């Protein structure tokens, strides 16, 4: 299962969430966070532990803190001990609230780190969930080229030498926006796939290798309007050498082919390559066709409906093209 | 299929020059060639992929060659990664 350690959370979000370590710094590295769900221990502190989710981060806010104040020392100690015994990867105290000393003792005993943030509980939880959702989202790296064409994220795949990069270059020249080439990092958020570059430094982004030229800096050549950092992937286009395509490509468009990436089915088109074929124009048409389909307009289907109508109806409505009126 | 973990021994890691020698050589073979590092796999025939992996000296990559000339390909490409040629 995908996870991040409590240490990663602390290090990456230290400045953002203004985290301070209250206790258990040495346990940060061994504590794994596997879900973006969190857990408020209110009911558990009140005595109900019938349904306890130990894999979740425990958030202590004003409610828990003020409730604990109403308890006697003995009960308080027992309840806190129970909550900490049942476990959590990490306790986070919000709103810079003071924490009961029993938590500190149990932190050492149960090896659970305790962090504190000055942020208010609800906004903090919201931002924490968003961050964890992103960090824990399923990811995959694939070979391809990602371009935003008329706002549609087109992912080009295909063997080396099929001209994915050259196609991207042509699309950029036509005013479309380049996302990444060669190695694409895909992150799944819900049923949406977000693609972007996998570069380890921002200055290495937005480069394309064009065979014969070498590495080309797209940002510098075409400017800020021609690039974007990430884009939702909406259509997959596979470039295939003519010989290998073996007539396996769609001729009418009634059949909607799908390609699955990270478990999400995406519209898929295979384009067989022939000399002189302008792939970028075809890519633009694929993007526009997709936009039309989103609006319920399907050219192939409508053509077929009309064809069936004139094939079955007795009287064909008269449309005269006889007279030359042009 | 030839598949093995290789440690990058190039002094400055796999930078542009050795990477370009690698892809040029990889291109001369019919086999499918891939390099993977930290679970990320890229084609051995495209330079941007290899450069994006950012393989520093001492890092470990897995070189895979699949095809008719996989043995020759593996032997020759391994030399570049290990900085021996």
XYZ file of N, CA, C and O in Angstrom, chain B residues 4-46:
172
model
N 19.522 -6.893 -15.790
C 20.467 -6.891 -14.681
C 20.571 -5.502 -14.068
O 20.403 -4.493 -14.752
N 20.883 -5.492 -12.787
C 21.085 -4.204 -12.129
C 22.525 -3.750 -12.354
O 23.453 -4.534 -12.222
N 22.656 -2.484 -12.713
C 23.983 -1.952 -13.018
C 24.196 -0.682 -12.200
O 23.289 0.137 -12.049
N 25.407 -0.534 -11.674
C 25.726 0.680 -10.921
C 26.401 1.679 -11.862
O 27.316 1.324 -12.604
N 25.900 2.907 -11.849
C 26.473 3.950 -12.708
C 27.849 4.333 -12.162
O 27.978 4.734 -11.003
N 28.853 4.208 -12.987
C 30.207 4.495 -12.521
C 30.796 5.756 -13.164
O 31.909 6.159 -12.845
N 30.027 6.357 -14.080
C 30.503 7.594 -14.708
C 30.772 8.655 -13.649
O 29.970 8.837 -12.737
N 31.867 9.378 -13.812
C 32.303 10.336 -12.806
C 31.205 11.344 -12.450
O 30.919 11.590 -11.289
N 30.540 11.929 -13.444
C 29.498 12.935 -13.181
C 28.092 12.360 -13.335
O 27.149 13.084 -13.620
N 27.982 11.074 -13.184
C 26.680 10.456 -13.382
C 26.373 10.350 -14.865
O 27.239 10.610 -15.705
N 25.130 9.968 -15.176
C 24.753 9.796 -16.583
C 24.296 11.153 -17.128
O 23.121 11.437 -17.223
N 25.260 12.007 -17.494
C 24.912 13.336 -18.021
C 24.734 13.255 -19.534
O 24.720 12.167 -20.112
N 24.592 14.414 -20.169
C 24.196 14.457 -21.580
C 25.089 13.630 -22.509
O 24.591 12.900 -23.366
N 26.409 13.734 -22.311
C 27.309 13.058 -23.252
C 27.205 11.528 -23.209
O 26.939 10.907 -24.238
N 27.397 10.919 -22.032
C 27.242 9.461 -22.018
C 25.825 9.023 -22.376
O 25.648 7.981 -23.016
N 24.837 9.830 -21.996
C 23.446 9.469 -22.309
C 23.240 9.464 -23.818
O 22.560 8.592 -24.362
N 23.833 10.449 -24.511
C 23.635 10.493 -25.962
C 24.389 9.338 -26.624
O 23.916 8.767 -27.605
N 25.566 8.986 -26.060
C 26.270 7.818 -26.608
C 25.420 6.572 -26.415
O 25.326 5.713 -27.281
N 24.755 6.526 -25.270
C 23.922 5.365 -24.949
C 22.769 5.221 -25.945
O 22.568 4.166 -26.523
N 22.022 6.311 -26.162
C 20.863 6.190 -27.060
C 21.280 5.936 -28.497
O 20.623 5.196 -29.223
N 22.392 6.560 -28.902
C 22.871 6.334 -30.271
C 23.179 4.854 -30.484
O 22.809 4.272 -31.499
N 23.848 4.285 -29.494
C 24.200 2.879 -29.594
C 22.935 2.010 -29.496
O 22.753 1.071 -30.262
N 22.057 2.375 -28.572
C 20.817 1.604 -28.379
C 20.010 1.574 -29.672
O 19.410 0.560 -30.028
N 20.021 2.697 -30.392
C 19.278 2.820 -31.646
C 19.768 1.845 -32.722
O 19.026 1.521 -33.642
N 21.022 1.410 -32.583
C 21.564 0.515 -33.616
C 21.100 -0.931 -33.416
O 21.305 -1.771 -34.266
N 20.465 -1.202 -32.270
C 19.996 -2.567 -32.017
C 18.500 -2.688 -32.285
O 17.751 -1.724 -32.139
N 18.101 -3.890 -32.645
C 16.684 -4.131 -32.928
C 15.891 -4.344 -31.638
O 14.687 -4.115 -31.599
N 16.585 -4.812 -30.593
C 15.902 -5.157 -29.339
C 15.202 -3.953 -28.713
O 15.590 -2.811 -28.953
N 14.171 -4.257 -27.920
C 13.567 -3.211 -27.089
C 14.470 -3.022 -25.890
O 14.809 -3.979 -25.200
N 14.857 -1.781 -25.644
C 15.800 -1.510 -24.567
C 15.190 -0.534 -23.576
O 14.651 0.511 -23.972
N 15.221 -0.884 -22.302
C 14.710 0.035 -21.289
C 15.689 0.146 -20.125
O 16.456 -0.769 -19.863
N 15.626 1.304 -19.478
C 16.392 1.504 -18.249
C 15.378 1.873 -17.188
O 14.467 2.664 -17.453
N 15.526 1.322 -15.992
C 14.629 1.797 -14.946
C 15.407 2.106 -13.678
O 16.420 1.501 -13.368
N 14.902 3.129 -13.002
C 15.529 3.576 -11.761
C 14.412 3.960 -10.802
O 13.468 4.658 -11.208
N 14.485 3.534 -9.574
C 13.465 3.790 -8.554
C 12.068 3.424 -9.055
O 11.094 4.130 -8.793
N 11.986 2.352 -9.828
C 10.685 1.893 -10.302
C 10.145 2.653 -11.494
O 9.053 2.374 -11.972
N 10.901 3.620 -12.018
C 10.460 4.372 -13.192
C 11.219 3.860 -14.406
O 12.444 3.857 -14.411
N 10.451 3.399 -15.405
C 11.091 2.807 -16.568
C 11.022 3.745 -17.768
O 9.994 4.338 -18.044
N 12.145 3.880 -18.472
C 12.150 4.719 -19.685
C 12.770 3.926 -20.827
O 13.491 2.961 -20.610
N 12.483 4.394 -22.046
C 13.052 3.742 -23.218
C 14.532 4.079 -23.321
O 14.944 5.212 -23.107
N 15.327 3.091 -23.659
C 16.757 3.302 -23.820
C 17.085 3.972 -25.133
O 18.235 4.276 -25.420
N 16.043 4.204 -25.953
C 16.293 4.806 -27.263
C 15.899 6.264 -27.308
O 15.899 6.890 -28.359
N 15.466 6.817 -26.174
C 15.127 8.237 -26.197
C 15.880 8.971 -25.091
O 15.882 8.565 -23.927
